[in-house]
């Protein structure tokens, strides 16, 4: 992912992350696109069977892997959260 692409992950549960590619750092995806990608991230997580799931997202440049943490663990320097229904489009 490029540093300006958006990175999504269901909050506080194991699961896959999803990347929404953006053509440039100033392009803004629609609210519908954000919610669709967040729903996909929630679907492929431990929150799959929840009615609603919080999904955190941020630009990839704000996702860091601290030294010494287990594989797959990251820290977000900034984040926004969407509450979505876990599902595929």
PDB file of C-alpha atoms in Angstrom:
ATOM      1  CA  UNK A   1       0.000   0.000   0.000  1.00  0.00           C
ATOM      2  CA  UNK A   2       1.099   3.566  -0.643  1.00  0.00           C
ATOM      3  CA  UNK A   3       1.392   5.908   2.333  1.00  0.00           C
ATOM      4  CA  UNK A   4      -1.824   7.742   1.396  1.00  0.00           C
ATOM      5  CA  UNK A   5      -3.947   4.580   0.916  1.00  0.00           C
ATOM      6  CA  UNK A   6      -6.483   3.836   3.656  1.00  0.00           C
ATOM      7  CA  UNK A   7      -5.922   0.867   6.007  1.00  0.00           C
ATOM      8  CA  UNK A   8      -8.949  -0.773   7.754  1.00  0.00           C
ATOM      9  CA  UNK A   9      -9.123  -3.332  10.592  1.00  0.00           C
ATOM     10  CA  UNK A  10     -11.881  -4.450  12.962  1.00  0.00           C
ATOM     11  CA  UNK A  11     -11.137  -2.942  16.360  1.00  0.00           C
ATOM     12  CA  UNK A  12      -9.927  -5.146  19.260  1.00  0.00           C
ATOM     13  CA  UNK A  13     -10.449  -8.498  17.489  1.00  0.00           C
ATOM     14  CA  UNK A  14      -8.183 -10.648  15.324  1.00  0.00           C
ATOM     15  CA  UNK A  15      -8.767 -10.470  11.592  1.00  0.00           C
ATOM     16  CA  UNK A  16      -7.553  -9.331   8.228  1.00  0.00           C
ATOM     17  CA  UNK A  17      -6.824  -5.777   7.287  1.00  0.00           C
ATOM     18  CA  UNK A  18      -8.230  -4.261   4.110  1.00  0.00           C
ATOM     19  CA  UNK A  19      -6.632  -1.501   2.032  1.00  0.00           C
ATOM     20  CA  UNK A  20      -8.585   1.066   0.022  1.00  0.00           C
ATOM     21  CA  UNK A  21      -6.288   2.419  -2.666  1.00  0.00           C
ATOM     22  CA  UNK A  22      -6.551   6.106  -3.425  1.00  0.00           C
ATOM     23  CA  UNK A  23      -5.293   7.670  -6.672  1.00  0.00           C
ATOM     24  CA  UNK A  24      -3.641  10.517  -4.760  1.00  0.00           C
ATOM     25  CA  UNK A  25      -3.172  11.884  -1.260  1.00  0.00           C
ATOM     26  CA  UNK A  26      -5.917  14.478  -1.619  1.00  0.00           C
ATOM     27  CA  UNK A  27      -8.617  12.236  -3.137  1.00  0.00           C
ATOM     28  CA  UNK A  28     -11.465  11.510  -0.730  1.00  0.00           C
ATOM     29  CA  UNK A  29     -13.522   8.316  -1.069  1.00  0.00           C
ATOM     30  CA  UNK A  30     -17.290   8.536  -0.619  1.00  0.00           C
ATOM     31  CA  UNK A  31     -18.926   7.641   2.689  1.00  0.00           C
ATOM     32  CA  UNK A  32     -20.460   4.621   0.920  1.00  0.00           C
ATOM     33  CA  UNK A  33     -17.009   3.392  -0.186  1.00  0.00           C
ATOM     34  CA  UNK A  34     -15.625   3.792   3.360  1.00  0.00           C
ATOM     35  CA  UNK A  35     -18.549   1.862   4.873  1.00  0.00           C
ATOM     36  CA  UNK A  36     -18.319  -0.897   2.241  1.00  0.00           C
ATOM     37  CA  UNK A  37     -14.613  -1.466   2.862  1.00  0.00           C
ATOM     38  CA  UNK A  38     -15.147  -1.345   6.638  1.00  0.00           C
ATOM     39  CA  UNK A  39     -17.903  -3.977   6.318  1.00  0.00           C
ATOM     40  CA  UNK A  40     -15.515  -6.255   4.428  1.00  0.00           C
ATOM     41  CA  UNK A  41     -12.845  -5.839   7.136  1.00  0.00           C
ATOM     42  CA  UNK A  42     -15.428  -6.669   9.827  1.00  0.00           C
ATOM     43  CA  UNK A  43     -16.632  -9.712   7.850  1.00  0.00           C
ATOM     44  CA  UNK A  44     -13.110 -11.184   7.787  1.00  0.00           C
ATOM     45  CA  UNK A  45     -12.559 -10.703  11.533  1.00  0.00           C
ATOM     46  CA  UNK A  46     -13.566 -12.101  14.889  1.00  0.00           C
ATOM     47  CA  UNK A  47     -16.519  -9.689  14.804  1.00  0.00           C
ATOM     48  CA  UNK A  48     -18.047 -11.501  11.827  1.00  0.00           C
ATOM     49  CA  UNK A  49     -21.186 -12.589  13.701  1.00  0.00           C
ATOM     50  CA  UNK A  50     -21.745  -9.307  15.551  1.00  0.00           C
ATOM     51  CA  UNK A  51     -24.708  -7.133  14.668  1.00  0.00           C
ATOM     52  CA  UNK A  52     -22.481  -4.075  14.413  1.00  0.00           C
ATOM     53  CA  UNK A  53     -18.691  -3.920  14.617  1.00  0.00           C
ATOM     54  CA  UNK A  54     -16.320  -0.990  15.136  1.00  0.00           C
ATOM     55  CA  UNK A  55     -13.722  -0.771  12.366  1.00  0.00           C
ATOM     56  CA  UNK A  56     -10.739   1.532  12.690  1.00  0.00           C
ATOM     57  CA  UNK A  57      -9.174   3.131   9.638  1.00  0.00           C
ATOM     58  CA  UNK A  58      -6.322   5.474   8.891  1.00  0.00           C
ATOM     59  CA  UNK A  59      -3.837   6.353   6.180  1.00  0.00           C
ATOM     60  CA  UNK A  60      -1.196   3.646   5.834  1.00  0.00           C
ATOM     61  CA  UNK A  61       1.514   6.101   6.870  1.00  0.00           C
ATOM     62  CA  UNK A  62       0.005   6.107  10.391  1.00  0.00           C
ATOM     63  CA  UNK A  63       0.282   2.304  10.804  1.00  0.00           C
ATOM     64  CA  UNK A  64       3.490   1.306  12.596  1.00  0.00           C
ATOM     65  CA  UNK A  65       4.862  -1.984  13.863  1.00  0.00           C
ATOM     66  CA  UNK A  66       6.678  -1.475  17.169  1.00  0.00           C
ATOM     67  CA  UNK A  67       9.782  -3.545  17.802  1.00  0.00           C
ATOM     68  CA  UNK A  68       9.309  -6.752  19.737  1.00  0.00           C
ATOM     69  CA  UNK A  69       5.550  -7.111  19.263  1.00  0.00           C
ATOM     70  CA  UNK A  70       4.080 -10.352  17.880  1.00  0.00           C
ATOM     71  CA  UNK A  71       3.581 -10.785  14.140  1.00  0.00           C
ATOM     72  CA  UNK A  72       0.489  -8.971  12.930  1.00  0.00           C
ATOM     73  CA  UNK A  73       0.362  -6.530  15.847  1.00  0.00           C
ATOM     74  CA  UNK A  74       0.512  -2.853  14.886  1.00  0.00           C
ATOM     75  CA  UNK A  75      -0.076   0.514  16.473  1.00  0.00           C
ATOM     76  CA  UNK A  76      -2.069   3.329  14.899  1.00  0.00           C
ATOM     77  CA  UNK A  77      -0.796   6.865  15.373  1.00  0.00           C
ATOM     78  CA  UNK A  78      -4.149   8.318  14.213  1.00  0.00           C
ATOM     79  CA  UNK A  79      -7.471   6.643  13.557  1.00  0.00           C
ATOM     80  CA  UNK A  80     -11.129   7.109  12.784  1.00  0.00           C
ATOM     81  CA  UNK A  81     -13.791   4.516  13.584  1.00  0.00           C
ATOM     82  CA  UNK A  82     -16.862   3.397  11.638  1.00  0.00           C
ATOM     83  CA  UNK A  83     -19.602   1.240  13.162  1.00  0.00           C
ATOM     84  CA  UNK A  84     -20.740  -1.168  10.431  1.00  0.00           C
ATOM     85  CA  UNK A  85     -22.555  -4.435   9.846  1.00  0.00           C
ATOM     86  CA  UNK A  86     -20.046  -7.206   8.964  1.00  0.00           C
ATOM     87  CA  UNK A  87     -20.904  -8.341   5.417  1.00  0.00           C
ATOM     88  CA  UNK A  88     -19.664  -8.664   1.889  1.00  0.00           C
ATOM     89  CA  UNK A  89     -21.004  -6.351  -0.827  1.00  0.00           C
TER      90      UNK A  89
END
